[in-house]
Coordinates of C-alpha atoms and ligand atoms in Angstrom, one line a residue:
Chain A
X26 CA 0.0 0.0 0.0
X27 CA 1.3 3.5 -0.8
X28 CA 2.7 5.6 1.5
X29 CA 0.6 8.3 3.4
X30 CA 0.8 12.0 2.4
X31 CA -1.2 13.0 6.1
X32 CA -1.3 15.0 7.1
X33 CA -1.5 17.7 3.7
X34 CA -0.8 21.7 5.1
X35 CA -2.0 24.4 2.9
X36 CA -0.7 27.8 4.3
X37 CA -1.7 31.3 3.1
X38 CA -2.0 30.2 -0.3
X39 CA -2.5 33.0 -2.7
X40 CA -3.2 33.5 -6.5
X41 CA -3.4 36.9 -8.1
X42 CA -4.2 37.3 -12.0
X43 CA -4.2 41.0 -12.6
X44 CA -5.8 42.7 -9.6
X45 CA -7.8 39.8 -9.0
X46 CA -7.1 37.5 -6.1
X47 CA -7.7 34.2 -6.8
X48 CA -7.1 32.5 -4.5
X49 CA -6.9 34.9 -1.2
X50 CA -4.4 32.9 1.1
X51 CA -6.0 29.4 1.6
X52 CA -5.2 27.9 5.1
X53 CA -6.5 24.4 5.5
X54 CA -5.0 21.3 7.2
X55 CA -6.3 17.7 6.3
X56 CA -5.3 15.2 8.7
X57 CA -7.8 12.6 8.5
X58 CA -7.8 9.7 6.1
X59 CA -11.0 9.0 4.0
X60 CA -12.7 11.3 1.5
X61 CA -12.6 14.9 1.8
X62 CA -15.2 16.7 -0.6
X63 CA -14.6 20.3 -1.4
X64 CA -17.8 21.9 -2.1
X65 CA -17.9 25.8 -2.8
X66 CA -19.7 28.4 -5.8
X67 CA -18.4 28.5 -9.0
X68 CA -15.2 30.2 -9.2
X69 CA -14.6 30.3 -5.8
X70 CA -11.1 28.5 -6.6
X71 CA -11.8 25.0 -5.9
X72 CA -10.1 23.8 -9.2
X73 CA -7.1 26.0 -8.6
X74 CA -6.3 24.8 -5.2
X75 CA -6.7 21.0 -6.7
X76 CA -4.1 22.3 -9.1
X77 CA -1.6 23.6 -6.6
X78 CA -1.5 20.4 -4.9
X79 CA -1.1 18.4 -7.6
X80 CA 1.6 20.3 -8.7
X81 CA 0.1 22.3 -12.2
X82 CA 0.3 25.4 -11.3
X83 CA 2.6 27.4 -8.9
X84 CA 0.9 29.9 -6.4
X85 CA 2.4 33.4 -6.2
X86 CA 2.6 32.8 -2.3
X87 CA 2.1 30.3 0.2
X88 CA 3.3 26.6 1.0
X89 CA 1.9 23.2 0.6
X90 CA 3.3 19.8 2.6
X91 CA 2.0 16.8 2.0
X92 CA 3.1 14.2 4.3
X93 CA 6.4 16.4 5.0
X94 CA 6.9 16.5 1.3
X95 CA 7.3 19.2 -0.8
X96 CA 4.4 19.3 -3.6
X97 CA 7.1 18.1 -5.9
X98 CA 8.3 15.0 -4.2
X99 CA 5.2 13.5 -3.3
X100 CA 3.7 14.1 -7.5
X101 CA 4.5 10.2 -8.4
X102 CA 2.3 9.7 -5.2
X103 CA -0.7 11.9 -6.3
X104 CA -3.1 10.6 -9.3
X105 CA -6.0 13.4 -10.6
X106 CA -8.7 12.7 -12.3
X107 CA -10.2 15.3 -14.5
X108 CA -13.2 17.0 -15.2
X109 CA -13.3 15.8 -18.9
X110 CA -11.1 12.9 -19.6
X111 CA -8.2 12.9 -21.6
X112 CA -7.5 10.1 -23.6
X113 CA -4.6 8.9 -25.4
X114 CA -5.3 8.1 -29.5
X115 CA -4.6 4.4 -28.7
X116 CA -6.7 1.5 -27.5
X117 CA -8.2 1.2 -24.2
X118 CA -5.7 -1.3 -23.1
X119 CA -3.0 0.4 -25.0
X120 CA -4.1 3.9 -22.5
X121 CA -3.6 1.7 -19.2
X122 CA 0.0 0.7 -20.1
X123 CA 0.9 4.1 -21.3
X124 CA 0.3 5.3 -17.4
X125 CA 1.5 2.2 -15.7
X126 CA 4.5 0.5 -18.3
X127 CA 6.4 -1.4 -15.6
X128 CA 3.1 -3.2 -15.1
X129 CA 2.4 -3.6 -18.7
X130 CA 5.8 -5.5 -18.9
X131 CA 5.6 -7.1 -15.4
X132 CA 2.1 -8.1 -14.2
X133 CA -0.3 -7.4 -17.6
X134 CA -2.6 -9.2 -15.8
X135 CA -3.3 -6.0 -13.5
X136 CA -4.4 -4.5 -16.1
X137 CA -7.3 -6.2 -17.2
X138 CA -8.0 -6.8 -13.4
X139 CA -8.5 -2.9 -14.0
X140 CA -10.5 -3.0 -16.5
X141 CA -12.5 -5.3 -15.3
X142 CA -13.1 -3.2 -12.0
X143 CA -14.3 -0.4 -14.5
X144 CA -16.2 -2.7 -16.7
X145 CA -14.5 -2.0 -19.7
X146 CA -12.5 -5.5 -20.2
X147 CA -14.7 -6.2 -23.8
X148 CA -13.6 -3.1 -24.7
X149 CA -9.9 -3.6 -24.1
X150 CA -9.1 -3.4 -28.1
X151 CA -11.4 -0.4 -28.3
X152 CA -10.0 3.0 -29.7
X153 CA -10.4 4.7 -26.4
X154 CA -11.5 7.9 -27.5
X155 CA -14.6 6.5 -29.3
X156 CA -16.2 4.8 -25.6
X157 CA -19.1 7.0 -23.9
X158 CA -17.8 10.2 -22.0
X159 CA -18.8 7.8 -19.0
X160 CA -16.6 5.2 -20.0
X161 CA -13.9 7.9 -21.1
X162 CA -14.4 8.8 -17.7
X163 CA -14.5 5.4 -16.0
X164 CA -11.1 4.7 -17.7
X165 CA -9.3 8.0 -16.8
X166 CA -10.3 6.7 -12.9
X167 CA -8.7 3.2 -14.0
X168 CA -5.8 4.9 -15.2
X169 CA -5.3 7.1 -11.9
X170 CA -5.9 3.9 -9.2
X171 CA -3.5 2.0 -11.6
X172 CA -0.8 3.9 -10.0
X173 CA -1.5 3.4 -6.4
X174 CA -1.8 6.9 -5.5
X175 CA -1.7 7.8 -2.0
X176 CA -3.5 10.6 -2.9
X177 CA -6.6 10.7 -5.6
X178 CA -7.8 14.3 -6.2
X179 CA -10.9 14.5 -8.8
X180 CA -12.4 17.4 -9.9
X181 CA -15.8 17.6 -10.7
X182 CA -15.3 14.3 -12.7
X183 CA -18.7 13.1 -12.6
X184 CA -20.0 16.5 -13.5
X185 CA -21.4 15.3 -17.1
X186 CA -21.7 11.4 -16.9
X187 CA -24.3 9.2 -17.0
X188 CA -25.9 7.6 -14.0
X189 CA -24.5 4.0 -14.0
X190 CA -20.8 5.8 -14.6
X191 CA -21.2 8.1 -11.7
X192 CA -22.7 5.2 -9.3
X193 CA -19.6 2.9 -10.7
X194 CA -17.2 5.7 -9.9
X195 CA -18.3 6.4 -6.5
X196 CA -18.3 3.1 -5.2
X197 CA -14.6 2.4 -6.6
X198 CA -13.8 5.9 -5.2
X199 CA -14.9 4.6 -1.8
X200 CA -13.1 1.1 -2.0
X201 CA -10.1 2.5 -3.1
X202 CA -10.7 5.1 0.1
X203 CA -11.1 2.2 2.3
X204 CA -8.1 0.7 0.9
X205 CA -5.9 3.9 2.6
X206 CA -5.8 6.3 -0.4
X207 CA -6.8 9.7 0.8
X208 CA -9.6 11.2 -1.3
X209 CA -9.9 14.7 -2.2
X210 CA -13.0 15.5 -4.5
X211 CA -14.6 18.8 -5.6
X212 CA -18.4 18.7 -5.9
X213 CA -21.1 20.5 -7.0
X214 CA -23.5 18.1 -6.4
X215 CA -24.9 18.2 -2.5
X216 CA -26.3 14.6 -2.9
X217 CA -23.2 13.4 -4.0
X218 CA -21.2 15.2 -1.3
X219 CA -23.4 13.5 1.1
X220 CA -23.0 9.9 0.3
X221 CA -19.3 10.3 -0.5
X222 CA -17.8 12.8 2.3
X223 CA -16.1 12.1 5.8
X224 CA -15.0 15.8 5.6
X225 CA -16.9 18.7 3.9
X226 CA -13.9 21.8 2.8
X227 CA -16.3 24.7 1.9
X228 CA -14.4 27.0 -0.2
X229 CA -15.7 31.0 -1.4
X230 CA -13.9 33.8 -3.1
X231 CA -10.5 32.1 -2.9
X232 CA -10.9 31.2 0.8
X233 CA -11.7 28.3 3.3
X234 CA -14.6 29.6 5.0
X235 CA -15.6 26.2 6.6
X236 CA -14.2 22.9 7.4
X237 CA -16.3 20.0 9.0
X238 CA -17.5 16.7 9.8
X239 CA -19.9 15.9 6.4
X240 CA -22.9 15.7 9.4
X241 CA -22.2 18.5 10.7
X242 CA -21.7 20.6 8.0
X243 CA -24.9 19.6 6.2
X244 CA -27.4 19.4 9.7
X245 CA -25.5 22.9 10.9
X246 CA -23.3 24.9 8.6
X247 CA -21.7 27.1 11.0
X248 CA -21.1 30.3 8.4
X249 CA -24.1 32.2 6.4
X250 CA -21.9 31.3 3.1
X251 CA -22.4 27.8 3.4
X252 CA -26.0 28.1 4.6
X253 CA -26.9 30.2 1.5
X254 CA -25.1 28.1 -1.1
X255 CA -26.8 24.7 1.0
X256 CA -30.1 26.2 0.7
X257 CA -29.1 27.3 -3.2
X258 CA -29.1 30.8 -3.1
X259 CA -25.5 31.2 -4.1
X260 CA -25.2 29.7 -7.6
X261 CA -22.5 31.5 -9.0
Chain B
X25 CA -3.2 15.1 -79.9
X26 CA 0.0 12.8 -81.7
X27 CA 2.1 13.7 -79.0
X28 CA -0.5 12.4 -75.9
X29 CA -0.9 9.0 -77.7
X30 CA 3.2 9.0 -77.9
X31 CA 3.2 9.7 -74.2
X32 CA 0.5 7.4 -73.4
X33 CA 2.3 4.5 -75.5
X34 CA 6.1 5.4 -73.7
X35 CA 4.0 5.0 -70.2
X36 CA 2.5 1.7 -70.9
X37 CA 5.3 0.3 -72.4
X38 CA 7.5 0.8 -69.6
X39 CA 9.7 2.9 -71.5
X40 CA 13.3 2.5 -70.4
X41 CA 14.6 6.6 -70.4
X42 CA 10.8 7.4 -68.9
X43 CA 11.0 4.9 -66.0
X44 CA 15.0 5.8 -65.4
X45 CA 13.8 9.5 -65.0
X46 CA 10.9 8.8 -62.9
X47 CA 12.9 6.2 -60.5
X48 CA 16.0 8.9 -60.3
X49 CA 13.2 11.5 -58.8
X50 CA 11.6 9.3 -56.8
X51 CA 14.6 8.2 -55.4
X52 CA 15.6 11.5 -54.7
X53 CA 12.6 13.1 -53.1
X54 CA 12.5 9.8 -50.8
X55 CA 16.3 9.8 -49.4
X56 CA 15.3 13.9 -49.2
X57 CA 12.2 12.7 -47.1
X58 CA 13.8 10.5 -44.8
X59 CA 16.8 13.1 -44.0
X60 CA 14.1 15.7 -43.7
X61 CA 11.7 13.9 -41.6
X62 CA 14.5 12.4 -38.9
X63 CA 15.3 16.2 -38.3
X64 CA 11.4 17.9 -38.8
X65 CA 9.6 15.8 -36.5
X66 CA 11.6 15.8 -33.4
X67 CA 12.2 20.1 -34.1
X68 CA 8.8 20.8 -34.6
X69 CA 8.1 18.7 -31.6
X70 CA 10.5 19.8 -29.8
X71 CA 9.4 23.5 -30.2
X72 CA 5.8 22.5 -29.9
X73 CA 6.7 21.3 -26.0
X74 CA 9.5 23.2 -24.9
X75 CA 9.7 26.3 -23.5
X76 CA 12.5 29.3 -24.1
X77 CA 13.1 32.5 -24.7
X78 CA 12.6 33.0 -27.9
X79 CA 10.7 29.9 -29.4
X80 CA 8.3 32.2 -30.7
X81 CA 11.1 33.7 -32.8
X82 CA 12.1 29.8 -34.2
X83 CA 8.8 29.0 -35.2
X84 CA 8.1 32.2 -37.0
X85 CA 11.5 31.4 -38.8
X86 CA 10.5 28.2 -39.9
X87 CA 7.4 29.5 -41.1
X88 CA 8.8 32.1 -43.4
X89 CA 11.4 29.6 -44.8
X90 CA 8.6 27.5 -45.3
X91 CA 8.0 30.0 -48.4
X92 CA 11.3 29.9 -49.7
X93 CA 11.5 30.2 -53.5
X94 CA 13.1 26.8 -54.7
X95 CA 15.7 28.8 -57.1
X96 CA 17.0 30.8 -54.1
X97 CA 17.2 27.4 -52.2
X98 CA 19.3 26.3 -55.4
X99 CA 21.2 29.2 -56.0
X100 CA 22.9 29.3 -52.1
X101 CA 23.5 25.4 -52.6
X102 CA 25.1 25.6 -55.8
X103 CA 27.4 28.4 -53.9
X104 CA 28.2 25.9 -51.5
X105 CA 28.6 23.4 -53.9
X106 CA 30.6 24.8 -56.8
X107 CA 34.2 24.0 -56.9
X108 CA 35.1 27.5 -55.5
X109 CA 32.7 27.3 -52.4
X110 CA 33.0 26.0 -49.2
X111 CA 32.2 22.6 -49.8
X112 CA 33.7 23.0 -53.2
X113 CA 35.9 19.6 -52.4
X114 CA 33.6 17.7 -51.9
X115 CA 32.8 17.4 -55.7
X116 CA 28.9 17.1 -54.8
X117 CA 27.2 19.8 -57.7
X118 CA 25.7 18.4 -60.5
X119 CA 24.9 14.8 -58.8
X120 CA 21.9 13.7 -57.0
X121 CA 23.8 14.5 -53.9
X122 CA 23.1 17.6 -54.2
X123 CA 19.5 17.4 -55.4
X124 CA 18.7 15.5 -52.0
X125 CA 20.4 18.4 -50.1
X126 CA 17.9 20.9 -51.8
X127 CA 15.1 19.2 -51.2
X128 CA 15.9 18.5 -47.6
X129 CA 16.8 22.4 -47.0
X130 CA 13.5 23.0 -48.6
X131 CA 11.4 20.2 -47.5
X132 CA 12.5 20.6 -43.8
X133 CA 11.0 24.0 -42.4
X134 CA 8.1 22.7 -44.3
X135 CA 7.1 19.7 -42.3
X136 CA 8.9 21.1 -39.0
X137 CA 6.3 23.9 -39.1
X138 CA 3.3 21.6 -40.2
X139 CA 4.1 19.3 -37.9
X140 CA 4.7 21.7 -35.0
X141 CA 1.8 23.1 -35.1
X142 CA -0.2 19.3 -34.9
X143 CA 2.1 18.5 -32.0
X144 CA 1.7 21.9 -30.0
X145 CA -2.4 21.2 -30.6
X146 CA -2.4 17.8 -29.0
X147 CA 0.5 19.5 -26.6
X148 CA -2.4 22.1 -25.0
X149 CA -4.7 19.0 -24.8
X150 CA -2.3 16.5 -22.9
X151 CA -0.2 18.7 -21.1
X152 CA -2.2 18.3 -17.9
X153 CA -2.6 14.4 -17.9
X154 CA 1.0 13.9 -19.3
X155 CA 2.1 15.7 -15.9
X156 CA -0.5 13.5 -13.8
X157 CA 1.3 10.8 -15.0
X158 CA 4.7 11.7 -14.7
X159 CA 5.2 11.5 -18.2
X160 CA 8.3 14.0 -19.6
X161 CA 11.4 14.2 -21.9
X162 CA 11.9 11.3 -23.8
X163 CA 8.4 9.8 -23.4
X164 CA 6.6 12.6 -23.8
X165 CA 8.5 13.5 -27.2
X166 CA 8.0 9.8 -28.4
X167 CA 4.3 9.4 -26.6
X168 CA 3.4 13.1 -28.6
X169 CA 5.1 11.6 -32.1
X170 CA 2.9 8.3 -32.0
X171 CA -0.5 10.1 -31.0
X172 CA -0.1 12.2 -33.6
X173 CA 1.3 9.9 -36.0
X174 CA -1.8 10.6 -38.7
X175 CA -1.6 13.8 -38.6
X176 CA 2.2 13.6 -39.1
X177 CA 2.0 11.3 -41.5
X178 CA -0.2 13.9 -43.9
X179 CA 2.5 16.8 -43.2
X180 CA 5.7 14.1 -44.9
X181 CA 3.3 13.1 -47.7
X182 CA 3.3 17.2 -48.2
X183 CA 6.7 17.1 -47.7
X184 CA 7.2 14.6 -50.6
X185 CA 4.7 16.2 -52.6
X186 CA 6.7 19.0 -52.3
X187 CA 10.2 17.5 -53.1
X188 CA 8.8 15.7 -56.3
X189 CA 7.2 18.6 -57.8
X190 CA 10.1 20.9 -57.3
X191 CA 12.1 22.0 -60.0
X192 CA 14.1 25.3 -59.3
X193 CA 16.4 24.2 -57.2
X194 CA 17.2 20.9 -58.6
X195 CA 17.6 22.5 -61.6
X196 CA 20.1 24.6 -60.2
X197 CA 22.6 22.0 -58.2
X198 CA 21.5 18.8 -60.5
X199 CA 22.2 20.8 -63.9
X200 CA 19.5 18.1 -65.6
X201 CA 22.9 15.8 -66.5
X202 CA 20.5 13.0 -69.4
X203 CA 20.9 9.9 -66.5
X204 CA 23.0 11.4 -64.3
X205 CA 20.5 13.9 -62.5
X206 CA 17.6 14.1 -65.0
X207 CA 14.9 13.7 -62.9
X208 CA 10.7 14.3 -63.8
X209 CA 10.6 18.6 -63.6
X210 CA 13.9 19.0 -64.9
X211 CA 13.2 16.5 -67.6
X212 CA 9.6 18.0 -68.5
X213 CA 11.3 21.9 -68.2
X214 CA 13.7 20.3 -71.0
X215 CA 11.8 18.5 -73.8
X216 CA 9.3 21.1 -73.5
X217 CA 11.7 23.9 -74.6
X218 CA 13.3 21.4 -76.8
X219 CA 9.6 21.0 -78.6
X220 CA 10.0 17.1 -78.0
X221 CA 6.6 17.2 -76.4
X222 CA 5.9 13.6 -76.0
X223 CA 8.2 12.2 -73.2
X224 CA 7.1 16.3 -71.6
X225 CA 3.6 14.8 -71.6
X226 CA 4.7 11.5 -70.4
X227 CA 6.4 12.3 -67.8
X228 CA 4.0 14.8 -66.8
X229 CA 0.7 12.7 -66.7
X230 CA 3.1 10.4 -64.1
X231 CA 3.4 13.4 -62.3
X232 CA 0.4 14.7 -61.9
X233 CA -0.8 10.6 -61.2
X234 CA 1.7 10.6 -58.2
X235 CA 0.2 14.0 -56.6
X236 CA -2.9 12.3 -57.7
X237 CA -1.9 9.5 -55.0
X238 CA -0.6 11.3 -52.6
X239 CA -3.3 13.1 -52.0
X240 CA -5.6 10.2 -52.5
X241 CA -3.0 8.2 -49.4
X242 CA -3.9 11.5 -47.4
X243 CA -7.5 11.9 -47.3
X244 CA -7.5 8.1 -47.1
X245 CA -5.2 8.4 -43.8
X246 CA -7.3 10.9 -42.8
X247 CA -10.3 8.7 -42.7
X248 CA -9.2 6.1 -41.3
X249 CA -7.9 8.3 -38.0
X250 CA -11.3 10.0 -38.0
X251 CA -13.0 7.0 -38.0
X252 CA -10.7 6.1 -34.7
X253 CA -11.1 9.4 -33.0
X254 CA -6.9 9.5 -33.9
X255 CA -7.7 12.5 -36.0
Ligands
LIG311 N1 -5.6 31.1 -15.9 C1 -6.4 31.9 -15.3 N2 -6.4 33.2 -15.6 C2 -7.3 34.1 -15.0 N3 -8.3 33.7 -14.2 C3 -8.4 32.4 -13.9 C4 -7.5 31.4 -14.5 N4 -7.9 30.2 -14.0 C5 -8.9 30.4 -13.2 N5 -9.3 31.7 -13.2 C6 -10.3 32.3 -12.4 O1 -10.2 31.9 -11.1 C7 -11.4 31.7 -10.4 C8 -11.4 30.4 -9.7 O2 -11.3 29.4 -10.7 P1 -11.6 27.8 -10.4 O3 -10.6 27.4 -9.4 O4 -11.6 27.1 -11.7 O5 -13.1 27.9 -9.8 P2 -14.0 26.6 -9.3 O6 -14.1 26.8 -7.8 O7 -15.3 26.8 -10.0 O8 -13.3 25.4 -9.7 C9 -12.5 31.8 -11.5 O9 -13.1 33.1 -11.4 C10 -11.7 31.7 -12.8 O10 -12.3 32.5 -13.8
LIG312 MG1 -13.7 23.9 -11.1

């Protein structure tokens, strides 16, 4: 099992684009396992924080551990999975072994185990990018577990899918979660938030405002942010 | 109307000077291709991922040289060539040596821009995952040539569609020697001026069959990717 990257310190992360702050010195600590969901208006700089952990884009300020590692050092430890997937123009199989070639050459066999934990092994020989966005999708998620991460970040990735992909994806989500991998997954979706989340980050105009218990935080937000964007009033 | 039958007969009778002229240029234009292509590819690519101070500058280059007139292309190889020049010793003008060295110095910016500008496409939409996976140097270059191998495969076949048709420059540093460095252009440019119309014709209807085919092999590559989602 992969090595843990607990506890992950953000510390007055900040973002400026102009005059715009876009992210406005984030402070948050995770130290608990399981799946932290990130749930926050659009724009409020959920996607850009994902992408400062995972090592995409620099901040202007701030620092990020992750385990006691710098963002760079614990990167072959971190998988992300996208809002739309991105596909290599080869086969299904021939995707998997592009992200994990020792085990292509070693242990093939954990590839199809992977597919088959997707349900994409009759499509192995399939030119990925003409399966369903949802099976796009489903395979991008094969792809990021195939590494062992001890970190899975996801972005909105079930934002456009179909219902069986996003049920599939959950539940593997939560397996792999159970299995040690940390979880960090931005939502829009409150149902979702609810049957996936340990821990509920709520994120607004480049800030954490709120970070809680996924009970808690949907029986009692504490801030008048997160009741108004619970009850739906906030919806940009 | 004499001169097409002639031309027609010399092409279906495998005539001997005909197919010796035609196998000299697509000899040429090939060796030119490969050269061209083992440097193109990995430059455009290469620019397409990297970034430097001034990369912006080497593809704009390569772009305007991509509209160099073939009889200036000729005219600074024959000056490297000719027995007084710089590579003068070598004793390389008037052979096919120095036909494949035009071509390449023409052919090259060619495909390196085309095929930059395919890579640095697929480049804005991989970037991201390619980091994900800790994928860089080496096996990103290679992993960027392969997914875009259709798409590179239409900017050589423009590449040798290019070489084949040229005529300036070969003109220039092959000097049209009867089966020494008489290839297709140089041949038609010839017999045309000489009023010996029917190996012109001959050897023009090949000519125009073979662009015919290459752009038949592209849209035909292309089809087959699109049909993939390799496009
Ligand atoms: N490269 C960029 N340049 C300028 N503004 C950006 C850039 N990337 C994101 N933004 C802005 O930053 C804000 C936060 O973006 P993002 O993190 O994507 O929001 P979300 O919480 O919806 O994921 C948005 O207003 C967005 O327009
Ligand atoms: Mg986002």
């Amino acid at each position: 099992m992969p090595e843990s990257l607990l506890p992950i310190r953000i510390r007055e992360l900040r973002l400026t684009k102009g005059d715009r702050a876009l992210l406005a010195g984030i402070n948050l600590t995770i130290e608990d396992p399981g799946i932290t969901v990130i749930m926050g208006p659009n724009g409020a700089g959920k996607s850009l924080m994902l992408r400062c952990l995972h090592g995409l884009i620099m901040a202007d300020q701030g620092q990020i551990s992750l385990g006691g590692l710098a963002v760079a050092d614990s990167r072959s430890h971190q998988a992300m999975v996208f809002q739309n997937p991105v596909l290599l123009r080869r086969t299904v199989l021939q995707n998997l072994a592009f992200a994990a070639p020792e085990a292509a050459k070693g242990s093939p066999w954990r590839l199809i185990d992977a597919l088959e934990a997707v349900h994409l092994a009759d499509r192995a020989d399939q030119p990925a990018r003409t399966l369903s966005v949802g099976e796009q999708q489903r395979l991008a998620l094969a792809r990021a577990l195939l590494t062992e991460p001890a970190l899975l970040l996801l972005d909105e990735a079930t934002a456009s899918l179909d219902p069986a992909s996003v049920v599939l994806i959950e539940s593997l989500v939560k397996a792999q979660s159970a299995r040690g991998t940390k979880v960090i997954l931005v939502s829009h979706d409150h149902s979702q938030a609810r049957r996936m989340a340990d821990e509920i980050v709520f994120v607004s105009a480049g800030r954490v405002v709120e970070q809680r218990p996924a009970t808690q935080f949907f029986t009692q937000p504490e801030t008048a942010a997160a009741k108004a964007y619970l009850a739906g009033e906030i919806l940009l | 109307m004499n001169a097409l039958a002639e031309a027609f007969r010399l092409i279906i009778t495998l005539d001997a000077d005909l197919f010796e002229i035609l196998w000299l240029s697509i000899r040429v234009s090939l060796i030119a291709l490969a050269i061209s292509a083992v440097i193109s590819l990995p430059l455009g690519t290469w620019l397409a991922i990297t970034r430097f101070p001034g990369r912006k500058f080497c593809i704009l280059v390569l772009n305007a040289l991509m509209g160099m007139p073939p009889v200036v292309v000729g005219l600074i190889v024959y000056l490297l060539l000719s027995r007084s020049g710089p590579l003068g010793w070598m004793g390389l003008l008037y052979t096919p040596t120095a036909m494949i060295i035009a071509q390449v110095i023409l052919i090259t910016p060619i495909i390196a821009a085309l095929s930059n500008q395919v890579i640095e496409n697929l480049h804005q939409e991989y970037h991201d995952t390619f980091y994900s996976l800790g994928v860089t140097g080496r096996r990103a270059v290679v992993a960027y040539l392969v997914d875009a191998r259709y798409a590179l495969t239409s900017c050589i076949l423009a590449g040798f569609g290019r070489a084949i048709a040229e005529v300036g420059a070969v003109i220039i540093v092959g000097g049209n020697i009867d089966h020494l460095t008489r290839v297709m252009t140089t041949a038609i440019a010839l017999e045309t001026s000489k009023g010996n119309l029917t190996l012109a014709l001959g050897l023009g209807a090949v000519l125009l069959v073979l662009s015919l085919l290459i752009n038949a092999l592209v849209i035909s590559v292309r089809e087959y990717a699109a049909k993939r989602q390799y496009a």
